[in-house]
PDB file of C-alpha atoms in Angstrom:
ATOM      1  CA  MET A 258     164.910  81.858  77.335  1.00  0.00           C
ATOM      2  CA  ALA A 259     165.973  84.184  80.124  1.00  0.00           C
ATOM      3  CA  LYS A 260     167.567  82.742  83.222  1.00  0.00           C
ATOM      4  CA  GLY A 261     165.117  82.197  86.059  1.00  0.00           C
ATOM      5  CA  THR A 262     161.960  81.943  83.948  1.00  0.00           C
ATOM      6  CA  LYS A 263     160.164  79.240  82.001  1.00  0.00           C
ATOM      7  CA  TYR A 264     158.885  81.782  79.486  1.00  0.00           C
ATOM      8  CA  ALA A 265     160.547  82.720  76.211  1.00  0.00           C
ATOM      9  CA  SER A 266     159.723  85.961  74.435  1.00  0.00           C
ATOM     10  CA  LYS A 267     158.663  85.849  70.798  1.00  0.00           C
ATOM     11  CA  VAL A 268     160.959  87.579  68.328  1.00  0.00           C
ATOM     12  CA  PRO A 269     159.296  90.146  66.029  1.00  0.00           C
ATOM     13  CA  ASP A 270     159.834  89.677  62.297  1.00  0.00           C
ATOM     14  CA  GLU A 271     161.583  92.244  60.080  1.00  0.00           C
ATOM     15  CA  HIS A 272     158.393  94.335  60.062  1.00  0.00           C
ATOM     16  CA  GLY A 273     158.072  94.263  63.865  1.00  0.00           C
ATOM     17  CA  PHE A 274     155.141  91.843  63.661  1.00  0.00           C
ATOM     18  CA  ILE A 275     154.704  89.081  66.233  1.00  0.00           C
ATOM     19  CA  GLN A 276     152.722  85.972  65.388  1.00  0.00           C
ATOM     20  CA  TRP A 277     150.483  85.037  68.300  1.00  0.00           C
ATOM     21  CA  SER A 278     148.608  81.734  68.506  1.00  0.00           C
ATOM     22  CA  THR A 279     144.844  81.420  68.847  1.00  0.00           C
ATOM     23  CA  GLU A 280     145.289  80.266  72.433  1.00  0.00           C
ATOM     24  CA  GLU A 281     147.516  83.221  73.297  1.00  0.00           C
ATOM     25  CA  ASN A 282     144.972  85.647  71.855  1.00  0.00           C
ATOM     26  CA  LEU A 283     142.237  83.924  73.854  1.00  0.00           C
ATOM     27  CA  ILE A 284     144.255  84.334  77.047  1.00  0.00           C
ATOM     28  CA  TRP A 285     144.638  88.064  76.308  1.00  0.00           C
ATOM     29  CA  GLN A 286     140.885  88.327  75.694  1.00  0.00           C
ATOM     30  CA  GLU A 287     140.069  86.599  78.980  1.00  0.00           C
ATOM     31  CA  LEU A 288     142.584  88.663  80.954  1.00  0.00           C
ATOM     32  CA  PHE A 289     141.380  91.914  79.384  1.00  0.00           C
ATOM     33  CA  THR A 290     137.677  91.179  79.866  1.00  0.00           C
ATOM     34  CA  ARG A 291     138.156  90.170  83.486  1.00  0.00           C
ATOM     35  CA  GLN A 292     140.433  93.009  84.481  1.00  0.00           C
ATOM     36  CA  ILE A 293     138.576  95.841  82.740  1.00  0.00           C
ATOM     37  CA  THR A 294     135.554  94.978  84.885  1.00  0.00           C
ATOM     38  CA  CYS A 295     137.681  94.642  88.007  1.00  0.00           C
ATOM     39  CA  ILE A 296     139.250  98.128  87.761  1.00  0.00           C
ATOM     40  CA  LYS A 297     136.178 100.029  86.549  1.00  0.00           C
ATOM     41  CA  ASP A 298     135.786 102.171  89.684  1.00  0.00           C
ATOM     42  CA  LYS A 299     139.238 101.539  91.088  1.00  0.00           C
ATOM     43  CA  ALA A 300     141.767 102.786  88.499  1.00  0.00           C
ATOM     44  CA  CYS A 301     142.615 106.494  88.522  1.00  0.00           C
ATOM     45  CA  ASP A 302     141.069 108.870  85.974  1.00  0.00           C
ATOM     46  CA  GLU A 303     144.431 109.348  84.247  1.00  0.00           C
ATOM     47  CA  TYR A 304     144.627 105.601  83.590  1.00  0.00           C
ATOM     48  CA  HIS A 305     141.140 105.449  82.093  1.00  0.00           C
ATOM     49  CA  GLU A 306     141.956 108.431  79.873  1.00  0.00           C
ATOM     50  CA  GLY A 307     145.088 106.672  78.621  1.00  0.00           C
ATOM     51  CA  LEU A 308     143.269 103.399  78.062  1.00  0.00           C
ATOM     52  CA  ALA A 309     140.729 105.224  75.904  1.00  0.00           C
ATOM     53  CA  LYS A 310     143.559 106.769  73.852  1.00  0.00           C
ATOM     54  CA  LEU A 311     145.237 103.393  73.277  1.00  0.00           C
ATOM     55  CA  ASN A 312     141.961 101.757  72.238  1.00  0.00           C
ATOM     56  CA  LEU A 313     143.501  98.318  72.795  1.00  0.00           C
ATOM     57  CA  PRO A 314     141.964  95.357  70.992  1.00  0.00           C
ATOM     58  CA  THR A 315     140.002  93.104  73.318  1.00  0.00           C
ATOM     59  CA  ASP A 316     140.090  89.944  71.200  1.00  0.00           C
ATOM     60  CA  ARG A 317     143.805  89.691  70.444  1.00  0.00           C
ATOM     61  CA  ILE A 318     147.219  90.743  71.693  1.00  0.00           C
ATOM     62  CA  PRO A 319     148.086  94.142  70.203  1.00  0.00           C
ATOM     63  CA  GLN A 320     151.160  94.561  68.039  1.00  0.00           C
ATOM     64  CA  LEU A 321     153.757  96.784  69.710  1.00  0.00           C
ATOM     65  CA  ASP A 322     153.723  99.234  66.796  1.00  0.00           C
ATOM     66  CA  GLU A 323     150.013  99.836  67.342  1.00  0.00           C
ATOM     67  CA  VAL A 324     150.638 100.899  70.936  1.00  0.00           C
ATOM     68  CA  SER A 325     153.827 102.798  70.116  1.00  0.00           C
ATOM     69  CA  LYS A 326     152.016 104.916  67.528  1.00  0.00           C
ATOM     70  CA  VAL A 327     149.725 106.325  70.224  1.00  0.00           C
ATOM     71  CA  LEU A 328     152.497 106.689  72.803  1.00  0.00           C
ATOM     72  CA  LYS A 329     154.770 108.545  70.387  1.00  0.00           C
ATOM     73  CA  ALA A 330     151.996 110.979  69.507  1.00  0.00           C
ATOM     74  CA  SER A 331     151.179 111.539  73.188  1.00  0.00           C
ATOM     75  CA  THR A 332     154.520 111.640  75.016  1.00  0.00           C
ATOM     76  CA  GLY A 333     157.252 110.464  72.636  1.00  0.00           C
ATOM     77  CA  TRP A 334     157.497 106.974  74.145  1.00  0.00           C
ATOM     78  CA  GLU A 335     157.501 103.622  72.371  1.00  0.00           C
ATOM     79  CA  CYS A 336     157.274  99.940  73.267  1.00  0.00           C
ATOM     80  CA  TYR A 337     160.509  97.992  72.951  1.00  0.00           C
ATOM     81  CA  PRO A 338     160.523  94.161  72.738  1.00  0.00           C
ATOM     82  CA  VAL A 339     162.770  92.428  75.285  1.00  0.00           C
ATOM     83  CA  PRO A 340     163.396  88.905  76.622  1.00  0.00           C
ATOM     84  CA  ALA A 341     161.355  87.711  79.596  1.00  0.00           C
ATOM     85  CA  LEU A 342     163.897  89.149  82.043  1.00  0.00           C
ATOM     86  CA  ILE A 343     166.520  91.863  81.500  1.00  0.00           C
ATOM     87  CA  GLY A 344     169.276  93.278  83.676  1.00  0.00           C
ATOM     88  CA  PHE A 345     169.110  96.516  85.641  1.00  0.00           C
ATOM     89  CA  GLY A 346     171.550  98.256  83.288  1.00  0.00           C
ATOM     90  CA  GLU A 347     169.502  97.543  80.164  1.00  0.00           C
ATOM     91  CA  PHE A 348     166.295  98.404  81.996  1.00  0.00           C
ATOM     92  CA  PHE A 349     167.540 101.842  83.056  1.00  0.00           C
ATOM     93  CA  ARG A 350     169.006 102.547  79.616  1.00  0.00           C
ATOM     94  CA  LEU A 351     165.763 101.798  77.814  1.00  0.00           C
ATOM     95  CA  LEU A 352     163.693 103.945  80.174  1.00  0.00           C
ATOM     96  CA  SER A 353     166.151 106.822  79.822  1.00  0.00           C
ATOM     97  CA  GLU A 354     165.628 106.622  76.028  1.00  0.00           C
ATOM     98  CA  LYS A 355     161.813 106.595  76.380  1.00  0.00           C
ATOM     99  CA  LYS A 356     161.629 102.967  75.306  1.00  0.00           C
ATOM    100  CA  PHE A 357     159.322 100.938  77.524  1.00  0.00           C
ATOM    101  CA  PRO A 358     160.563  97.337  77.761  1.00  0.00           C
ATOM    102  CA  VAL A 359     157.839  94.837  76.902  1.00  0.00           C
ATOM    103  CA  ALA A 360     158.482  91.128  77.312  1.00  0.00           C
ATOM    104  CA  THR A 361     156.867  89.562  74.259  1.00  0.00           C
ATOM    105  CA  PHE A 362     155.238  86.530  75.855  1.00  0.00           C
ATOM    106  CA  ILE A 363     151.905  86.024  77.574  1.00  0.00           C
ATOM    107  CA  ARG A 364     151.327  83.978  80.696  1.00  0.00           C
ATOM    108  CA  SER A 365     150.096  80.410  80.526  1.00  0.00           C
ATOM    109  CA  ARG A 366     146.552  79.470  81.490  1.00  0.00           C
ATOM    110  CA  GLU A 367     147.952  77.858  84.658  1.00  0.00           C
ATOM    111  CA  GLU A 368     149.215  81.260  85.815  1.00  0.00           C
ATOM    112  CA  MET A 369     146.297  83.478  84.838  1.00  0.00           C
ATOM    113  CA  ASP A 370     145.978  84.960  88.324  1.00  0.00           C
ATOM    114  CA  TYR A 371     149.622  85.502  89.185  1.00  0.00           C
ATOM    115  CA  LEU A 372     153.098  85.249  87.744  1.00  0.00           C
ATOM    116  CA  GLN A 373     156.352  86.814  88.926  1.00  0.00           C
ATOM    117  CA  GLU A 374     157.620  87.756  85.466  1.00  0.00           C
ATOM    118  CA  PRO A 375     156.018  90.787  83.780  1.00  0.00           C
ATOM    119  CA  ASP A 376     154.297  89.540  80.618  1.00  0.00           C
ATOM    120  CA  ILE A 377     152.851  91.517  77.715  1.00  0.00           C
ATOM    121  CA  PHE A 378     149.471  91.865  79.425  1.00  0.00           C
ATOM    122  CA  HIS A 379     151.090  93.370  82.513  1.00  0.00           C
ATOM    123  CA  GLU A 380     153.207  95.770  80.466  1.00  0.00           C
ATOM    124  CA  ILE A 381     150.616  96.868  77.885  1.00  0.00           C
ATOM    125  CA  PHE A 382     147.437  96.834  79.965  1.00  0.00           C
ATOM    126  CA  GLY A 383     149.063  97.751  83.279  1.00  0.00           C
ATOM    127  CA  HIS A 384     151.568 100.433  82.288  1.00  0.00           C
ATOM    128  CA  CYS A 385     151.085 101.769  78.770  1.00  0.00           C
ATOM    129  CA  PRO A 386     147.822 103.693  79.348  1.00  0.00           C
ATOM    130  CA  LEU A 387     149.609 105.937  81.854  1.00  0.00           C
ATOM    131  CA  LEU A 388     152.573 106.392  79.518  1.00  0.00           C
ATOM    132  CA  THR A 389     150.216 108.666  77.542  1.00  0.00           C
ATOM    133  CA  ASN A 390     150.210 110.946  80.612  1.00  0.00           C
ATOM    134  CA  SER A 391     153.063 113.476  80.592  1.00  0.00           C
ATOM    135  CA  SER A 392     153.677 113.380  84.367  1.00  0.00           C
ATOM    136  CA  PHE A 393     153.909 109.589  84.461  1.00  0.00           C
ATOM    137  CA  ALA A 394     155.942 109.418  81.234  1.00  0.00           C
ATOM    138  CA  ASN A 395     158.403 112.115  82.308  1.00  0.00           C
ATOM    139  CA  TYR A 396     158.845 110.530  85.718  1.00  0.00           C
ATOM    140  CA  THR A 397     159.549 107.122  84.152  1.00  0.00           C
ATOM    141  CA  GLU A 398     162.170 108.669  81.858  1.00  0.00           C
ATOM    142  CA  ALA A 399     163.787 110.537  84.768  1.00  0.00           C
ATOM    143  CA  TYR A 400     163.850 107.331  86.785  1.00  0.00           C
ATOM    144  CA  GLY A 401     165.757 105.618  83.993  1.00  0.00           C
ATOM    145  CA  LYS A 402     168.312 108.426  83.981  1.00  0.00           C
ATOM    146  CA  MET A 403     168.678 108.173  87.766  1.00  0.00           C
ATOM    147  CA  GLY A 404     169.720 104.567  87.499  1.00  0.00           C
ATOM    148  CA  LEU A 405     172.065 104.806  84.516  1.00  0.00           C
ATOM    149  CA  ASN A 406     175.181 105.711  86.471  1.00  0.00           C
ATOM    150  CA  ALA A 407     174.138 104.288  89.825  1.00  0.00           C
ATOM    151  CA  THR A 408     176.177 101.555  91.472  1.00  0.00           C
ATOM    152  CA  LYS A 409     174.816  98.057  91.948  1.00  0.00           C
ATOM    153  CA  GLU A 410     174.121  98.866  95.602  1.00  0.00           C
ATOM    154  CA  GLN A 411     172.367 102.135  94.769  1.00  0.00           C
ATOM    155  CA  ARG A 412     170.177 100.413  92.183  1.00  0.00           C
ATOM    156  CA  VAL A 413     168.813  98.090  94.865  1.00  0.00           C
ATOM    157  CA  PHE A 414     167.486 101.152  96.692  1.00  0.00           C
ATOM    158  CA  LEU A 415     166.221 102.775  93.489  1.00  0.00           C
ATOM    159  CA  ALA A 416     164.294  99.592  92.701  1.00  0.00           C
ATOM    160  CA  ARG A 417     162.094 100.365  95.719  1.00  0.00           C
ATOM    161  CA  LEU A 418     161.231 103.755  94.274  1.00  0.00           C
ATOM    162  CA  TYR A 419     159.996 102.080  91.078  1.00  0.00           C
ATOM    163  CA  TRP A 420     158.190  99.363  92.995  1.00  0.00           C
ATOM    164  CA  PHE A 421     156.175 101.701  95.206  1.00  0.00           C
ATOM    165  CA  THR A 422     155.245 104.132  92.418  1.00  0.00           C
ATOM    166  CA  ILE A 423     155.141 102.700  88.891  1.00  0.00           C
ATOM    167  CA  GLU A 424     154.338  99.141  89.981  1.00  0.00           C
ATOM    168  CA  PHE A 425     152.303  99.433  93.187  1.00  0.00           C
ATOM    169  CA  GLY A 426     151.399 103.093  93.570  1.00  0.00           C
ATOM    170  CA  LEU A 427     148.019 104.207  94.909  1.00  0.00           C
ATOM    171  CA  LEU A 428     146.324 107.613  94.974  1.00  0.00           C
ATOM    172  CA  ASP A 429     144.313 109.180  97.802  1.00  0.00           C
ATOM    173  CA  THR A 430     141.884 111.257  95.722  1.00  0.00           C
ATOM    174  CA  PRO A 431     138.712 113.265  96.497  1.00  0.00           C
ATOM    175  CA  LYS A 432     136.828 110.331  94.922  1.00  0.00           C
ATOM    176  CA  GLY A 433     138.526 107.881  97.275  1.00  0.00           C
ATOM    177  CA  LEU A 434     141.372 105.399  96.894  1.00  0.00           C
ATOM    178  CA  ARG A 435     142.487 104.860  93.293  1.00  0.00           C
ATOM    179  CA  ILE A 436     145.198 102.783  91.576  1.00  0.00           C
ATOM    180  CA  TYR A 437     147.942 103.938  89.208  1.00  0.00           C
ATOM    181  CA  GLY A 438     150.562 101.191  89.674  1.00  0.00           C
ATOM    182  CA  GLY A 439     150.680  98.661  86.834  1.00  0.00           C
ATOM    183  CA  GLY A 440     151.376  95.736  89.137  1.00  0.00           C
ATOM    184  CA  VAL A 441     147.994  96.339  90.758  1.00  0.00           C
ATOM    185  CA  LEU A 442     146.092  97.357  87.624  1.00  0.00           C
ATOM    186  CA  SER A 443     146.983  94.129  85.799  1.00  0.00           C
ATOM    187  CA  SER A 444     146.102  91.771  88.672  1.00  0.00           C
ATOM    188  CA  PRO A 445     142.545  91.059  89.884  1.00  0.00           C
ATOM    189  CA  GLY A 446     143.796  89.664  93.181  1.00  0.00           C
ATOM    190  CA  GLU A 447     146.098  92.598  93.883  1.00  0.00           C
ATOM    191  CA  THR A 448     143.408  95.087  92.831  1.00  0.00           C
ATOM    192  CA  ASP A 449     140.948  93.747  95.383  1.00  0.00           C
ATOM    193  CA  TYR A 450     143.646  93.342  98.032  1.00  0.00           C
ATOM    194  CA  ALA A 451     145.095  96.853  97.621  1.00  0.00           C
ATOM    195  CA  MET A 452     141.692  98.524  97.699  1.00  0.00           C
ATOM    196  CA  ASN A 453     139.814  96.502 100.280  1.00  0.00           C
ATOM    197  CA  ASN A 454     142.102  94.635 102.676  1.00  0.00           C
ATOM    198  CA  THR A 455     141.867  96.206 106.120  1.00  0.00           C
ATOM    199  CA  ASP A 456     145.236  94.859 107.264  1.00  0.00           C
ATOM    200  CA  VAL A 457     147.163  96.714 104.550  1.00  0.00           C
ATOM    201  CA  ASP A 458     149.282  99.693 105.605  1.00  0.00           C
ATOM    202  CA  ARG A 459     148.629 102.659 103.275  1.00  0.00           C
ATOM    203  CA  LYS A 460     151.047 105.514 103.973  1.00  0.00           C
ATOM    204  CA  PRO A 461     151.551 109.032 102.586  1.00  0.00           C
ATOM    205  CA  PHE A 462     154.404 109.031 100.079  1.00  0.00           C
ATOM    206  CA  ASP A 463     157.831 109.955 101.442  1.00  0.00           C
ATOM    207  CA  ILE A 464     160.919 109.236  99.338  1.00  0.00           C
ATOM    208  CA  LEU A 465     163.227 108.375 102.238  1.00  0.00           C
ATOM    209  CA  ASP A 466     160.574 106.092 103.713  1.00  0.00           C
ATOM    210  CA  VAL A 467     160.122 104.363 100.355  1.00  0.00           C
ATOM    211  CA  LEU A 468     163.858 103.826  99.881  1.00  0.00           C
ATOM    212  CA  ARG A 469     163.999 102.109 103.277  1.00  0.00           C
ATOM    213  CA  THR A 470     160.991  99.815 102.767  1.00  0.00           C
ATOM    214  CA  PRO A 471     161.711  96.187 101.855  1.00  0.00           C
ATOM    215  CA  TYR A 472     159.361  94.278  99.573  1.00  0.00           C
ATOM    216  CA  ARG A 473     158.832  90.827  98.126  1.00  0.00           C
ATOM    217  CA  ILE A 474     157.685  90.217  94.572  1.00  0.00           C
ATOM    218  CA  ASP A 475     155.937  86.914  95.297  1.00  0.00           C
ATOM    219  CA  ILE A 476     153.309  87.991  97.860  1.00  0.00           C
ATOM    220  CA  MET A 477     150.451  90.460  98.150  1.00  0.00           C
ATOM    221  CA  GLN A 478     151.890  93.780  99.255  1.00  0.00           C
ATOM    222  CA  PRO A 479     151.579  94.571 102.973  1.00  0.00           C
ATOM    223  CA  ILE A 480     152.271  98.268 102.390  1.00  0.00           C
ATOM    224  CA  TYR A 481     151.399 100.839  99.723  1.00  0.00           C
ATOM    225  CA  TYR A 482     152.438 104.493  99.407  1.00  0.00           C
ATOM    226  CA  LEU A 483     149.892 107.135  98.464  1.00  0.00           C
ATOM    227  CA  LEU A 484     150.158 110.174  96.224  1.00  0.00           C
ATOM    228  CA  THR A 485     147.126 112.431  95.716  1.00  0.00           C
ATOM    229  CA  LYS A 486     147.282 112.596  91.908  1.00  0.00           C
ATOM    230  CA  VAL A 487     149.516 111.304  89.126  1.00  0.00           C
ATOM    231  CA  SER A 488     151.000 114.778  88.593  1.00  0.00           C
ATOM    232  CA  ASP A 489     152.551 114.514  92.092  1.00  0.00           C
ATOM    233  CA  LEU A 490     155.202 112.448  90.299  1.00  0.00           C
ATOM    234  CA  ASP A 491     156.455 115.755  88.880  1.00  0.00           C
ATOM    235  CA  ASP A 492     157.647 116.717  92.367  1.00  0.00           C
ATOM    236  CA  ILE A 493     159.713 113.546  92.661  1.00  0.00           C
ATOM    237  CA  ARG A 494     161.091 113.989  89.144  1.00  0.00           C
ATOM    238  CA  LYS A 495     162.333 117.495  89.955  1.00  0.00           C
ATOM    239  CA  PHE A 496     164.839 116.112  92.454  1.00  0.00           C
ATOM    240  CA  GLU A 497     168.339 116.305  91.016  1.00  0.00           C
ATOM    241  CA  VAL A 498     170.099 112.962  90.584  1.00  0.00           C
ATOM    242  CA  ASP A 499     172.618 114.025  93.227  1.00  0.00           C
ATOM    243  CA  ASP A 500     169.775 114.774  95.640  1.00  0.00           C
ATOM    244  CA  ILE A 501     168.248 111.344  95.065  1.00  0.00           C
ATOM    245  CA  MET A 502     171.605 109.684  95.599  1.00  0.00           C
ATOM    246  CA  GLU A 503     172.054 111.636  98.852  1.00  0.00           C
ATOM    247  CA  LEU A 504     168.720 110.207  99.984  1.00  0.00           C
ATOM    248  CA  VAL A 505     169.875 106.739  98.916  1.00  0.00           C
ATOM    249  CA  ALA A 506     173.017 107.203 101.028  1.00  0.00           C
ATOM    250  CA  GLU A 507     170.879 108.365 103.958  1.00  0.00           C
ATOM    251  CA  ALA A 508     168.586 105.369 103.576  1.00  0.00           C
ATOM    252  CA  GLU A 509     171.599 103.073 103.485  1.00  0.00           C
ATOM    253  CA  ALA A 510     173.010 104.666 106.648  1.00  0.00           C
ATOM    254  CA  LEU A 511     169.696 104.493 108.516  1.00  0.00           C
ATOM    255  CA  GLY A 512     168.990 100.942 107.396  1.00  0.00           C
ATOM    256  CA  LEU A 513     165.808  99.313 106.192  1.00  0.00           C
ATOM    257  CA  HIS A 514     162.517  99.414 108.026  1.00  0.00           C
ATOM    258  CA  GLN A 515     161.479  96.140 109.612  1.00  0.00           C
ATOM    259  CA  ALA A 516     159.844  93.976 106.974  1.00  0.00           C
ATOM    260  CA  LYS A 517     156.092  93.449 107.275  1.00  0.00           C
ATOM    261  CA  PHE A 518     156.346  89.961 105.805  1.00  0.00           C
ATOM    262  CA  PRO A 519     158.105  86.690 106.689  1.00  0.00           C
ATOM    263  CA  VAL A 520     161.529  86.001 105.267  1.00  0.00           C
ATOM    264  CA  LYS A 521     161.304  83.892 102.123  1.00  0.00           C
ATOM    265  CA  GLN A 522     162.509  80.360 102.772  1.00  0.00           C
ATOM    266  CA  ALA A 523     165.134  78.975 100.424  1.00  0.00           C
ATOM    267  CA  SER A 524     163.733  76.216  98.211  1.00  0.00           C
TER     268      SER A 524
END
């Protein structure tokens, strides 16, 4: 079991097969059924296209090889089983090798609405549909390469870039506000909050701004950054690593923006 979590990932057998219990499959079915209705007119077109390609089972947790087969054919990616939590170094390495880390556990019934650790529903339902999209897939790979040789301090800033795009990114489209971030797409509460809360600050995407914006993982997000379409990620990806690190240095020198949330109290 990984430090800091009560969950333990299941280990695939020699054929890559994971044995899921009846209860775990039921939890997947309930999560899937609830969330597919929730995001119907809220997820971006690129997500819906990817979800159709994956053709995920609704009544059971998919095997990673099933998802990887579609990803490999689409963009060359694959799902890679990992413990509940992994370090920054391993995370960046896997992304740079086009291996999407998937924690092989599913949340308990007591945490259906929210959990801090990314489980298999979050990773498969939230992220994998967009990994069939070349712009999203290429950006995710480039992000992994950015972080490979970054220092510990630089990785803290780079984490914000991931957070405000891949996890909590929104799009300002001709059809209206749409979601592409997996942290929103896999959460009914966050989906409603991101789309409808009038107190939320939704800002045009700016890399330096993003690098300077603090966040907390255990609250609804007070701020989201907007692209216009998923292919806008290509523009971010085209930055050279040195250019990104210059922006990280600039962000560090300027300091963080004032947080839009209370400081978390030590337990």
